[in-house]
Structures are given as structure tokens and as C-alpha cells.
Coordinates of N, CA and C in Angstrom, one line a residue:
M1 N 69.0 126.5 250.1 CA 67.8 125.9 249.7 C 66.8 127.0 249.7
M2 N 65.8 127.0 248.7 CA 64.7 128.0 248.7 C 63.5 127.3 249.2
N3 N 62.7 128.1 250.0 CA 61.5 127.6 250.4 C 60.4 127.9 249.4
I4 N 59.7 126.9 248.9 CA 58.7 127.0 247.9 C 57.5 127.9 248.3
K5 N 57.1 128.0 249.5 CA 56.0 128.8 249.9 C 56.5 130.3 249.9
E6 N 57.7 130.6 250.3 CA 58.2 131.9 250.2 C 58.3 132.4 248.8
V7 N 58.8 131.6 247.9 CA 58.8 131.8 246.5 C 57.5 132.1 245.9
S8 N 56.5 131.3 246.2 CA 55.2 131.4 245.7 C 54.5 132.7 246.2
R9 N 54.8 133.1 247.4 CA 54.2 134.3 248.0 C 54.8 135.5 247.3
S10 N 56.1 135.5 247.0 CA 56.9 136.5 246.5 C 56.3 136.8 245.0
I11 N 56.1 135.6 244.3 CA 55.5 135.7 243.0 C 54.1 136.3 243.0
A12 N 53.3 135.9 243.8 CA 51.9 136.4 243.9 C 51.9 137.9 244.2
I13 N 52.8 138.3 245.1 CA 52.9 139.8 245.4 C 53.3 140.6 244.1
K14 N 54.3 140.0 243.4 CA 54.8 140.7 242.3 C 53.7 140.8 241.2
I15 N 53.0 139.7 241.0 CA 52.0 139.6 239.9 C 50.9 140.7 240.2
V16 N 50.5 140.8 241.5 CA 49.5 141.8 241.9 C 50.0 143.2 241.7
D17 N 51.3 143.4 242.0 CA 51.9 144.7 241.8 C 52.0 145.1 240.4
F18 N 52.4 144.0 239.6 CA 52.5 144.3 238.2 C 51.2 144.5 237.5
T19 N 50.2 143.8 237.9 CA 48.8 144.0 237.3 C 48.3 145.3 237.6
L20 N 48.5 145.9 238.9 CA 48.0 147.1 239.2 C 48.7 148.2 238.4
N21 N 50.1 148.1 238.3 CA 50.9 149.1 237.5 C 50.6 149.1 236.0
V22 N 50.4 147.8 235.5 CA 50.1 147.7 234.1 C 48.7 148.3 233.7
H23 N 47.7 147.9 234.6 CA 46.4 148.4 234.4 C 46.3 150.0 234.5
H24 N 47.2 150.5 235.3 CA 47.2 152.1 235.4 C 47.7 152.7 234.2
Y25 N 48.9 152.0 233.5 CA 49.5 152.6 232.4 C 49.1 152.0 231.1
S26 N 48.5 150.9 231.0 CA 48.2 150.3 229.8 C 47.1 151.0 229.0
Q27 N 47.1 150.5 227.7 CA 46.1 151.1 226.8 C 44.8 150.2 226.7
G28 N 44.8 149.2 227.6 CA 43.7 148.2 227.5 C 44.1 146.8 227.9
P29 N 43.1 145.9 227.9 CA 43.4 144.6 228.5 C 44.3 143.8 227.6
I30 N 44.5 144.1 226.4 CA 45.4 143.2 225.5 C 46.9 143.4 225.9
S31 N 47.3 144.7 226.1 CA 48.6 145.1 226.5 C 48.9 144.5 227.9
M32 N 47.8 144.5 228.7 CA 48.0 144.1 230.2 C 48.1 142.5 230.1
E33 N 47.4 141.8 229.3 CA 47.4 140.5 229.3 C 48.8 140.0 228.7
K34 N 49.3 140.6 227.7 CA 50.6 140.2 227.1 C 51.7 140.6 228.1
G35 N 51.6 141.8 228.6 CA 52.6 142.2 229.6 C 52.6 141.3 230.8
L36 N 51.5 140.9 231.3 CA 51.5 139.9 232.4 C 52.0 138.6 232.1
A37 N 51.7 138.0 230.9 CA 52.2 136.8 230.5 C 53.8 136.8 230.3
D38 N 54.3 137.8 229.8 CA 55.7 138.0 229.6 C 56.4 138.1 231.0
F39 N 55.7 138.8 231.9 CA 56.3 138.9 233.2 C 56.3 137.8 234.0
I40 N 55.2 136.9 233.9 CA 55.2 135.6 234.6 C 56.3 134.7 234.0
E41 N 56.4 134.7 232.7 CA 57.5 133.9 232.0 C 58.8 134.2 232.5
D42 N 59.1 135.6 232.5 CA 60.4 135.9 233.0 C 60.7 135.5 234.5
K43 N 59.6 135.7 235.3 CA 59.8 135.4 236.7 C 60.0 133.9 236.9
L44 N 59.3 133.1 236.2 CA 59.4 131.6 236.3 C 60.8 131.2 235.8
E45 N 61.3 131.7 234.8 CA 62.7 131.4 234.4 C 63.7 131.9 235.4
Q46 N 63.5 133.0 235.9 CA 64.4 133.5 237.0 C 64.4 132.6 238.2
I47 N 63.2 132.0 238.6 CA 63.0 131.1 239.8 C 63.7 129.8 239.4
Q48 N 63.5 129.4 238.2 CA 64.2 128.1 237.8 C 65.7 128.2 238.0
K49 N 66.2 129.3 237.4 CA 67.7 129.5 237.5 C 68.1 129.7 239.0
E50 N 67.4 130.4 239.8 CA 67.7 130.5 241.3 C 67.7 129.1 241.9
A51 N 66.8 128.3 241.6 CA 66.6 127.0 242.2 C 67.9 126.2 241.8
V52 N 68.4 126.3 240.6 CA 69.6 125.5 240.2 C 70.7 126.1 240.9
L53 N 70.8 127.4 241.0 CA 72.0 128.0 241.6 C 72.1 127.7 243.1
H54 N 70.9 127.5 243.7 CA 70.9 127.4 245.3 C 70.5 126.0 245.7
G55 N 70.5 125.0 244.8 CA 70.3 123.6 245.2 C 68.9 123.2 245.2
G56 N 68.0 123.9 244.6 CA 66.6 123.5 244.5 C 65.7 124.0 245.6
F57 N 64.6 123.5 245.8 CA 63.7 124.0 246.8 C 63.6 123.1 248.0
E58 N 63.5 123.7 249.1 CA 63.3 122.9 250.4 C 62.3 121.9 250.2
G59 N 62.7 120.6 250.6 CA 61.5 119.6 250.6 C 61.3 118.9 249.3
I60 N 61.9 119.5 248.2 CA 61.7 118.8 246.8 C 63.0 118.3 246.4
R61 N 62.9 117.1 246.0 CA 64.2 116.4 245.5 C 64.7 116.9 244.2
P62 N 65.9 117.4 244.0 CA 66.4 117.9 242.9 C 66.6 116.8 241.8
T63 N 66.4 117.2 240.5 CA 66.6 116.2 239.5 C 68.1 116.0 239.4
I64 N 68.5 115.0 238.6 CA 70.0 114.7 238.4 C 70.6 115.8 237.5
D65 N 69.9 116.4 236.7 CA 70.3 117.5 235.9 C 70.6 118.7 236.7
Q66 N 69.7 119.0 237.8 CA 70.1 120.1 238.7 C 71.2 119.8 239.6
V67 N 71.4 118.5 239.9 CA 72.6 118.2 240.7 C 73.9 118.4 239.9
W68 N 74.0 118.0 238.7 CA 75.2 118.1 237.9 C 75.4 119.7 237.6
M69 N 74.3 120.4 237.3 CA 74.5 121.8 237.0 C 75.0 122.6 238.3
Q70 N 74.5 122.2 239.4 CA 74.9 122.8 240.7 C 76.4 122.4 240.9
T71 N 76.8 121.3 240.5 CA 78.2 120.9 240.6 C 79.0 121.8 239.7
A72 N 78.5 122.1 238.5 CA 79.2 122.9 237.6 C 79.3 124.4 238.1
V73 N 78.2 124.9 238.7 CA 78.3 126.2 239.3 C 79.3 126.2 240.4
M74 N 79.4 125.2 241.3 CA 80.4 125.1 242.4 C 81.8 125.2 241.7
L75 N 82.0 124.4 240.7 CA 83.3 124.4 240.0 C 83.7 125.7 239.5
S76 N 82.7 126.5 239.0 CA 83.0 127.8 238.3 C 83.6 128.8 239.4
K77 N 83.4 128.5 240.6 CA 83.8 129.4 241.8 C 85.4 129.2 241.9
R78 N 86.0 128.1 241.4 CA 87.4 127.9 241.5 C 88.2 128.7 240.4
S79 N 87.5 129.2 239.3 CA 88.1 129.9 238.3 C 88.7 131.3 238.8
T80 N 89.8 131.6 238.3 CA 90.4 132.9 238.7 C 90.2 133.9 237.6
C81 N 89.5 133.6 236.6 CA 89.2 134.5 235.5 C 88.5 135.8 235.9
E82 N 89.0 137.0 235.5 CA 88.3 138.2 235.9 C 87.1 138.5 235.1
R83 N 87.0 137.9 234.0 CA 86.0 138.2 233.0 C 84.8 137.4 233.2
L84 N 84.9 136.1 233.3 CA 83.8 135.1 233.3 C 84.3 133.8 233.9
Q85 N 83.6 133.4 235.0 CA 83.9 132.2 235.6 C 83.0 131.1 235.1
V86 N 83.5 130.0 234.6 CA 82.7 128.9 234.0 C 83.1 127.6 234.6
G87 N 82.1 126.7 234.9 CA 82.4 125.4 235.4 C 81.7 124.4 234.5
C88 N 82.2 123.1 234.5 CA 81.7 122.1 233.5 C 81.8 120.8 234.1
V89 N 80.8 119.9 233.9 CA 80.8 118.6 234.3 C 80.5 117.7 233.2
I90 N 81.2 116.6 232.9 CA 80.8 115.7 231.8 C 80.4 114.3 232.5
T91 N 79.2 113.9 232.0 CA 78.8 112.5 232.6 C 78.6 111.6 231.4
D92 N 78.4 110.3 231.8 CA 78.0 109.3 230.7 C 76.6 109.5 230.3
M93 N 76.2 108.8 229.4 CA 74.8 109.0 228.7 C 73.7 108.9 229.8
D94 N 73.9 107.9 230.8 CA 72.7 107.7 231.6 C 72.9 108.7 232.9
K95 N 73.9 109.6 232.9 CA 74.0 110.6 233.8 C 74.3 110.1 235.3
R96 N 74.9 108.9 235.3 CA 75.2 108.4 236.7 C 76.7 108.4 237.0
T97 N 77.6 108.5 236.0 CA 79.0 108.5 236.2 C 79.7 109.8 235.7
V98 N 80.4 110.4 236.5 CA 81.1 111.6 236.1 C 82.4 111.2 235.5
L99 N 82.6 111.6 234.2 CA 83.8 111.3 233.4 C 84.8 112.3 233.5
G100 N 84.4 113.6 233.8 CA 85.4 114.7 233.9 C 84.8 116.0 234.4
N101 N 85.6 116.9 234.8 CA 85.0 118.2 235.2 C 86.1 119.1 235.0
G102 N 85.9 120.4 235.0 CA 86.8 121.5 234.9 C 86.2 122.9 235.0
Y103 N 87.1 123.8 235.0 CA 86.7 125.2 235.2 C 87.8 126.0 234.3
N104 N 87.5 127.3 234.0 CA 88.4 128.0 233.1 C 89.5 128.6 234.0
G105 N 90.8 128.4 233.5 CA 91.9 128.9 234.2 C 93.3 128.5 233.4
G106 N 94.3 128.9 234.0 CA 95.6 128.8 233.3 C 96.0 127.3 233.1
A107 N 97.0 127.1 232.3 CA 97.6 125.8 232.1 C 98.3 125.3 233.4
K108 N 98.3 124.0 233.6 CA 98.9 123.3 234.7 C 100.3 123.9 235.0
G109 N 100.5 124.4 236.3 CA 101.8 124.9 236.7 C 102.1 126.2 236.2
Q110 N 101.1 126.9 235.5 CA 101.4 128.3 234.9 C 100.4 129.4 235.6
S111 N 100.6 130.5 235.3 CA 99.9 131.6 236.0 C 98.3 131.5 235.7
N112 N 97.6 131.7 236.7 CA 96.2 131.8 236.6 C 95.6 133.2 236.5
K113 N 96.5 134.2 236.3 CA 96.0 135.5 236.0 C 95.7 135.7 234.5
C114 N 94.7 136.5 234.3 CA 94.2 136.9 233.0 C 95.3 137.6 232.2
D115 N 95.4 137.3 231.0 CA 96.4 138.0 230.1 C 95.6 138.9 229.2
P116 N 95.6 140.2 229.5 CA 94.8 141.2 228.8 C 95.1 141.3 227.3
S117 N 96.4 141.0 226.9 CA 96.9 141.0 225.5 C 96.3 139.9 224.8
D118 N 95.7 138.8 225.4 CA 95.1 137.6 224.8 C 93.8 137.5 225.0
S119 N 93.0 138.5 225.3 CA 91.6 138.5 225.7 C 91.3 137.5 226.8
C120 N 92.3 137.2 227.7 CA 92.2 136.3 228.8 C 93.4 135.3 228.8
G121 N 93.3 134.4 227.9 CA 94.3 133.4 227.8 C 94.1 132.1 228.6
H122 N 93.0 132.1 229.3 CA 92.7 130.8 230.1 C 92.2 129.7 229.2
L123 N 92.5 128.5 229.7 CA 91.8 127.3 229.0 C 90.3 127.3 229.4
H124 N 89.5 127.1 228.5 CA 88.1 127.1 228.8 C 87.7 125.8 229.7
A125 N 86.7 126.0 230.5 CA 86.1 124.9 231.3 C 85.9 123.7 230.5
E126 N 85.2 123.9 229.4 CA 84.9 122.8 228.6 C 86.1 121.9 228.2
V127 N 87.2 122.6 227.8 CA 88.4 121.9 227.3 C 89.1 121.3 228.5
N128 N 89.1 121.9 229.7 CA 89.7 121.3 230.9 C 88.9 120.0 231.3
A129 N 87.6 120.1 231.1 CA 86.7 118.9 231.4 C 87.0 117.8 230.5
L130 N 87.2 118.1 229.1 CA 87.4 117.2 228.2 C 88.7 116.5 228.4
I131 N 89.7 117.3 228.7 CA 91.1 116.7 229.0 C 90.9 115.8 230.2
A132 N 90.3 116.1 231.3 CA 90.2 115.4 232.5 C 89.3 114.0 232.2
S133 N 88.5 114.1 231.2 CA 87.6 113.0 231.0 C 88.3 111.8 230.3
G134 N 89.5 112.2 229.6 CA 90.3 111.1 228.9 C 89.6 110.8 227.6
S135 N 89.9 109.7 227.0 CA 89.3 109.3 225.7 C 88.3 108.2 225.9
H136 N 87.1 108.5 226.2 CA 86.0 107.6 226.4 C 85.3 107.5 225.1
D137 N 85.0 106.3 224.6 CA 84.3 106.1 223.3 C 82.8 106.1 223.4
R138 N 82.3 106.4 224.6 CA 80.9 106.3 224.9 C 80.2 107.8 224.7
L139 N 79.0 107.7 224.5 CA 78.2 108.9 224.4 C 78.2 109.7 225.8
K140 N 78.2 111.0 225.7 CA 78.4 111.8 226.9 C 77.4 113.0 226.9
V141 N 77.3 113.5 228.2 CA 76.3 114.7 228.4 C 77.3 115.6 229.0
M142 N 77.1 117.0 228.7 CA 77.9 118.1 229.4 C 76.9 119.1 230.1
Y143 N 77.3 119.3 231.3 CA 76.7 120.5 232.1 C 77.7 121.6 232.2
V144 N 77.3 122.8 231.7 CA 78.2 123.9 231.7 C 77.5 125.2 232.0
T145 N 78.1 126.0 232.8 CA 77.4 127.1 233.4 C 77.1 128.2 232.3
T146 N 77.9 128.3 231.3 CA 77.8 129.2 230.3 C 77.8 128.6 228.9
L147 N 76.9 129.0 227.9 CA 76.9 128.4 226.6 C 78.4 128.4 226.0
P148 N 78.7 127.3 225.5 CA 80.2 127.2 225.0 C 80.4 128.1 223.7
C149 N 81.7 128.5 223.6 CA 82.1 129.3 222.5 C 82.2 128.4 221.3
A150 N 82.4 128.9 220.1 CA 82.5 128.1 218.8 C 83.6 127.1 218.9
Q151 N 84.7 127.5 219.4 CA 85.8 126.5 219.5 C 85.5 125.4 220.4
C152 N 85.0 125.6 221.5 CA 84.6 124.6 222.5 C 83.4 123.7 221.8
A153 N 82.5 124.4 221.0 CA 81.4 123.7 220.4 C 82.0 122.7 219.4
K154 N 83.1 123.0 218.8 CA 83.7 122.1 217.8 C 84.3 120.9 218.5
A155 N 84.9 121.2 219.6 CA 85.6 120.1 220.4 C 84.5 119.2 221.0
I156 N 83.4 119.8 221.3 CA 82.2 118.9 221.9 C 81.7 118.0 220.7
V157 N 81.6 118.6 219.6 CA 81.0 117.8 218.4 C 82.0 116.6 218.1
N158 N 83.3 116.9 218.2 CA 84.2 115.8 217.9 C 84.4 114.8 219.0
S159 N 83.8 115.1 220.2 CA 84.0 114.1 221.3 C 82.9 113.2 221.7
G160 N 81.8 113.2 220.9 CA 80.7 112.2 221.1 C 79.7 112.6 222.2
F161 N 79.2 113.7 222.1 CA 78.2 114.2 223.1 C 76.8 114.1 222.5
M162 N 75.9 113.7 223.3 CA 74.4 113.7 223.1 C 73.7 115.0 223.3
G163 N 74.2 115.6 224.5 CA 73.5 116.8 224.9 C 74.4 117.7 225.6
V164 N 74.1 119.0 225.6 CA 74.8 120.0 226.3 C 73.7 120.9 227.1
Y165 N 73.8 120.8 228.5 CA 73.0 121.6 229.3 C 73.7 122.9 229.7
Y166 N 73.2 124.1 229.6 CA 73.8 125.2 230.0 C 72.8 126.2 230.7
L167 N 73.5 127.1 231.5 CA 72.6 127.9 232.5 C 72.6 129.3 231.9
N168 N 73.7 129.9 231.4 CA 73.7 131.2 230.9 C 74.0 131.4 229.4
E169 N 73.4 132.4 228.8 CA 73.6 132.6 227.4 C 75.0 133.3 227.3
H170 N 75.7 133.1 226.3 CA 76.9 133.7 225.9 C 77.3 133.5 224.4
E171 N 76.3 133.7 223.6 CA 76.3 133.3 222.2 C 77.5 134.0 221.5
K172 N 78.4 133.3 220.9 CA 79.5 133.8 220.2 C 79.8 133.0 218.9
Q173 N 79.9 133.5 217.8 CA 80.4 132.9 216.6 C 79.5 131.6 216.2
G174 N 78.2 131.6 216.5 CA 77.4 130.6 216.0 C 77.5 129.2 216.8
S175 N 77.9 129.2 218.0 CA 78.1 128.0 218.6 C 76.8 127.1 218.8
K176 N 75.7 127.7 218.9 CA 74.4 127.0 218.9 C 74.2 126.3 217.5
D177 N 74.5 127.0 216.5 CA 74.4 126.4 215.1 C 75.3 125.2 215.0
I178 N 76.5 125.3 215.5 CA 77.5 124.2 215.3 C 77.1 123.0 216.1
L179 N 76.5 123.2 217.3 CA 76.1 122.0 218.2 C 74.8 121.4 217.5
K180 N 73.9 122.3 217.1 CA 72.6 121.7 216.5 C 72.7 121.1 215.2
A181 N 73.7 121.6 214.4 CA 74.0 120.9 213.1 C 74.6 119.5 213.2
A182 N 75.2 119.3 214.3 CA 75.8 118.0 214.7 C 74.8 117.1 215.3
G183 N 73.6 117.5 215.6 CA 72.6 116.6 216.2 C 72.6 116.6 217.8
I184 N 73.4 117.5 218.2 CA 73.7 117.5 219.8 C 72.5 118.4 220.4
N185 N 71.7 117.9 221.3 CA 70.7 118.5 222.0 C 71.2 119.6 222.9
L186 N 70.6 120.8 222.7 CA 71.1 121.9 223.5 C 70.0 122.3 224.4
I187 N 70.2 122.2 225.7 CA 69.2 122.5 226.7 C 69.5 123.6 227.6
K188 N 68.7 124.7 227.6 CA 69.0 125.8 228.5 C 68.2 125.5 229.8
V189 N 69.0 125.5 230.9 CA 68.4 125.1 232.3 C 68.0 126.5 232.8

């Protein structure tokens, strides 16, 4: 857990340091103002991601979205993939019931080692979670540590999802476009 006071103090120190450095090197107040705004936005995004990865802030109750994303992060640690470890949780629409979960890895009973001739060869976390969830005819929500690839996006579209929450970018072959075209909400945490 992160202590909110320590995080706030750290941000304040970094903002002062940034302001002094930008003022020294900038061409005037406009570049400093824009640079500071970009810096603060980047730091806040980084803090939000750290909060998700480390279970929130001490003394602050995590949202249910943070709980499921933290679960996906923990599942990703089970992956044996050398290139990218991904975890996934599927819940029902009200986010109260877990329907399935998974992480990227080899097929059941087969090797979990990456196959370099097949650019890895592992089943993706999303596919493993879909298999584990069975065939539920209800609307679902997915929490996945990395933006799904195009093939997984197509499987998500065909499986009745309302939303996909993801932590890290990994845009490949227009997966965002596939999900958005199907009316699936795409939320970067």
C-alpha cells in the first residue's frame, strides 16, 4: 500500500524541482506552463498506475475496478512468457461475480516455454479467461493488464462484453478500433 502523504510530498518536491529547471531553460512562461501541465499529468497517471499495481493508497478504500485490476496483475505473475506477462479477470456486468480468469501460457498439459519460431506460441490471457468463463449469455466486463491484440479483441466482441479495462498500452493491428466499432467501452486504468 502506498501512503498518500508520502506520494503528495514526493509530487510537490518534483513539481518545485521541475519548475526551477524549466524556468532556468525555458523561453518564457508559456513553455513553462505547458511543460508543467504535461509533467503533472504524466505524474498523476504514473501515480494512478502505481496505486493499481500496489493495491491503492493506505487508508483509502479501493474501487471495485482497482480490486479486479489488481487481481489481473497478480494473475499475470503466473505467466511463464519471457516476452510479456498478462493477466485477465472477467466479471458479470455489475462487477460482483468473477466468471473466469486467466494468464498467458501454454496449453493444458503442454510446455509453458516460449516457442521462438512461433513468436511465443502461448495462449493469450484473454482467451484462457474466456475458456474458463464458459458460455455465459450475460453481459460481461474484462480487466486485463495489457490492451488485447486484434485476435483477442475479435473474440471479446463475439463474447458479449460491455467494457474492457486495461492497464498498459500494446496497440497491435487496430484492436482499439475493433472494440470501439462494436460499442465496447475501452477504459485505460
